[in-house]
mmCIF file of C-alpha atoms in Angstrom:
data_model
loop_
_atom_site.group_PDB
_atom_site.id
_atom_site.type_symbol
_atom_site.label_atom_id
_atom_site.label_comp_id
_atom_site.label_asym_id
_atom_site.label_seq_id
_atom_site.Cartn_x
_atom_site.Cartn_y
_atom_site.Cartn_z
ATOM 1 C CA UNK P 1 19.653 -6.419 4.828
ATOM 2 C CA UNK P 2 22.422 -6.304 2.016
ATOM 3 C CA UNK P 3 24.343 -9.786 0.885
ATOM 4 C CA UNK P 4 26.900 -9.031 2.881
ATOM 5 C CA UNK P 5 25.346 -9.383 5.997
ATOM 6 C CA UNK P 6 24.992 -12.704 6.568
ATOM 7 C CA UNK P 7 27.991 -14.236 4.620
ATOM 8 C CA UNK P 8 27.310 -17.840 5.951
ATOM 9 C CA UNK P 9 25.145 -18.481 3.040
ATOM 10 C CA UNK P 10 26.083 -19.505 -1.169
ATOM 11 C CA UNK P 11 25.154 -16.534 -3.330
ATOM 12 C CA UNK P 12 22.148 -18.259 -4.886
ATOM 13 C CA UNK P 13 20.680 -18.581 -1.315
ATOM 14 C CA UNK P 14 21.797 -14.226 -0.179
ATOM 15 C CA UNK P 15 19.337 -13.812 -3.273
ATOM 16 C CA UNK P 16 17.062 -15.599 -2.648
ATOM 17 C CA UNK P 17 16.463 -14.432 1.031
ATOM 18 C CA UNK P 18 16.333 -10.536 -0.857
ATOM 19 C CA UNK P 19 14.123 -11.462 -3.112
ATOM 20 C CA UNK P 20 11.980 -13.214 0.107
ATOM 21 C CA UNK P 21 13.151 -9.920 1.916
ATOM 22 C CA UNK P 22 11.911 -7.689 -0.428
ATOM 23 C CA UNK P 23 8.781 -9.877 -1.506
ATOM 24 C CA UNK P 24 7.727 -9.190 2.020
ATOM 25 C CA UNK P 25 8.359 -5.703 2.868
ATOM 26 C CA UNK P 26 6.556 -4.907 -0.627
ATOM 27 C CA UNK P 27 3.563 -6.723 1.080
ATOM 28 C CA UNK P 28 4.275 -4.495 4.635
ATOM 29 C CA UNK P 29 3.773 -1.050 2.745
ATOM 30 C CA UNK P 30 0.930 -2.718 0.646
ATOM 31 C CA UNK P 31 -0.689 -3.688 4.152
ATOM 32 C CA UNK P 32 -0.042 -0.049 5.703
ATOM 33 C CA UNK P 33 -1.928 0.930 2.981
ATOM 34 C CA UNK P 34 -4.690 -0.447 3.533
ATOM 35 C CA UNK P 35 -4.857 0.504 7.113
ATOM 36 C CA UNK P 36 -3.974 4.233 6.249
ATOM 37 C CA UNK P 37 -6.990 4.436 3.696
ATOM 38 C CA UNK P 38 -9.462 2.491 5.679
ATOM 39 C CA UNK P 39 -8.668 5.356 9.228
ATOM 40 C CA UNK P 40 -9.274 7.758 6.298
ATOM 41 C CA UNK P 41 -11.711 7.435 4.985
ATOM 42 C CA UNK P 42 -13.530 5.728 8.390
ATOM 43 C CA UNK P 43 -13.287 9.172 9.810
ATOM 44 C CA UNK P 44 -13.975 10.999 7.242
ATOM 45 C CA UNK P 45 -17.565 9.435 6.097
ATOM 46 C CA UNK P 46 -18.433 7.910 9.117
ATOM 47 C CA UNK P 47 -20.870 10.224 11.164
ATOM 48 C CA UNK P 48 -23.466 8.446 13.209
ATOM 49 C CA UNK P 49 -23.631 5.053 15.088
ATOM 50 C CA UNK P 50 -22.817 1.730 14.014
ATOM 51 C CA UNK P 51 -25.359 -0.396 13.059
ATOM 52 C CA UNK P 52 -25.558 -3.325 10.528
ATOM 53 C CA UNK P 53 -25.979 -1.404 7.487
ATOM 54 C CA UNK P 54 -24.092 2.206 6.474
ATOM 55 C CA UNK P 55 -26.963 4.994 5.705
ATOM 56 C CA UNK P 56 -26.951 5.664 1.949
ATOM 57 C CA UNK P 57 -24.445 9.343 2.410
ATOM 58 C CA UNK P 58 -21.643 6.812 4.334
ATOM 59 C CA UNK P 59 -21.950 4.138 1.678
ATOM 60 C CA UNK P 60 -21.539 7.233 -1.043
ATOM 61 C CA UNK P 61 -18.747 8.637 0.934
ATOM 62 C CA UNK P 62 -16.806 5.011 1.531
ATOM 63 C CA UNK P 63 -17.066 4.362 -2.171
ATOM 64 C CA UNK P 64 -15.791 8.020 -2.905
ATOM 65 C CA UNK P 65 -13.188 8.067 -0.669
ATOM 66 C CA UNK P 66 -11.782 4.549 -2.204
ATOM 67 C CA UNK P 67 -11.710 5.875 -5.291
ATOM 68 C CA UNK P 68 -9.777 8.911 -4.179
ATOM 69 C CA UNK P 69 -7.820 7.025 -2.250
ATOM 70 C CA UNK P 70 -6.569 4.807 -5.416
ATOM 71 C CA UNK P 71 -6.722 6.780 -7.991
ATOM 72 C CA UNK P 72 -4.385 9.730 -5.594
ATOM 73 C CA UNK P 73 -1.412 6.627 -5.164
ATOM 74 C CA UNK P 74 -2.109 5.227 -8.652
ATOM 75 C CA UNK P 75 -1.231 9.591 -9.561
ATOM 76 C CA UNK P 76 1.990 9.369 -7.063
ATOM 77 C CA UNK P 77 2.957 5.796 -8.502
ATOM 78 C CA UNK P 78 2.661 6.835 -11.924
ATOM 79 C CA UNK P 79 5.329 10.082 -11.409
ATOM 80 C CA UNK P 80 7.727 8.625 -9.032
ATOM 81 C CA UNK P 81 8.343 5.430 -12.475
ATOM 82 C CA UNK P 82 7.946 8.572 -14.667
ATOM 83 C CA UNK P 83 11.409 10.369 -12.892
ATOM 84 C CA UNK P 84 12.890 7.056 -12.882
ATOM 85 C CA UNK P 85 12.632 6.892 -16.281
ATOM 86 C CA UNK P 86 14.560 10.132 -16.623
ATOM 87 C CA UNK P 87 17.443 9.873 -14.370
#
């Protein structure tokens, strides 16, 4: 949303609204990443029937899956930041 799309607000209110929208979009992206992580790791690691506890192998797989997901996400963010700095 651009500031020109909200002409009835003063400049300070437009900036505040844009900041709020950016924060909400960032939250939505984070929630989408968590959802993707949950689906990926669950589908990869949970092979048995659902019970009150994960098996040892499922728990280890989930831990490794989350670690790799976070590692790859951090790597991507660093690469994007590096590319931004080169511009």
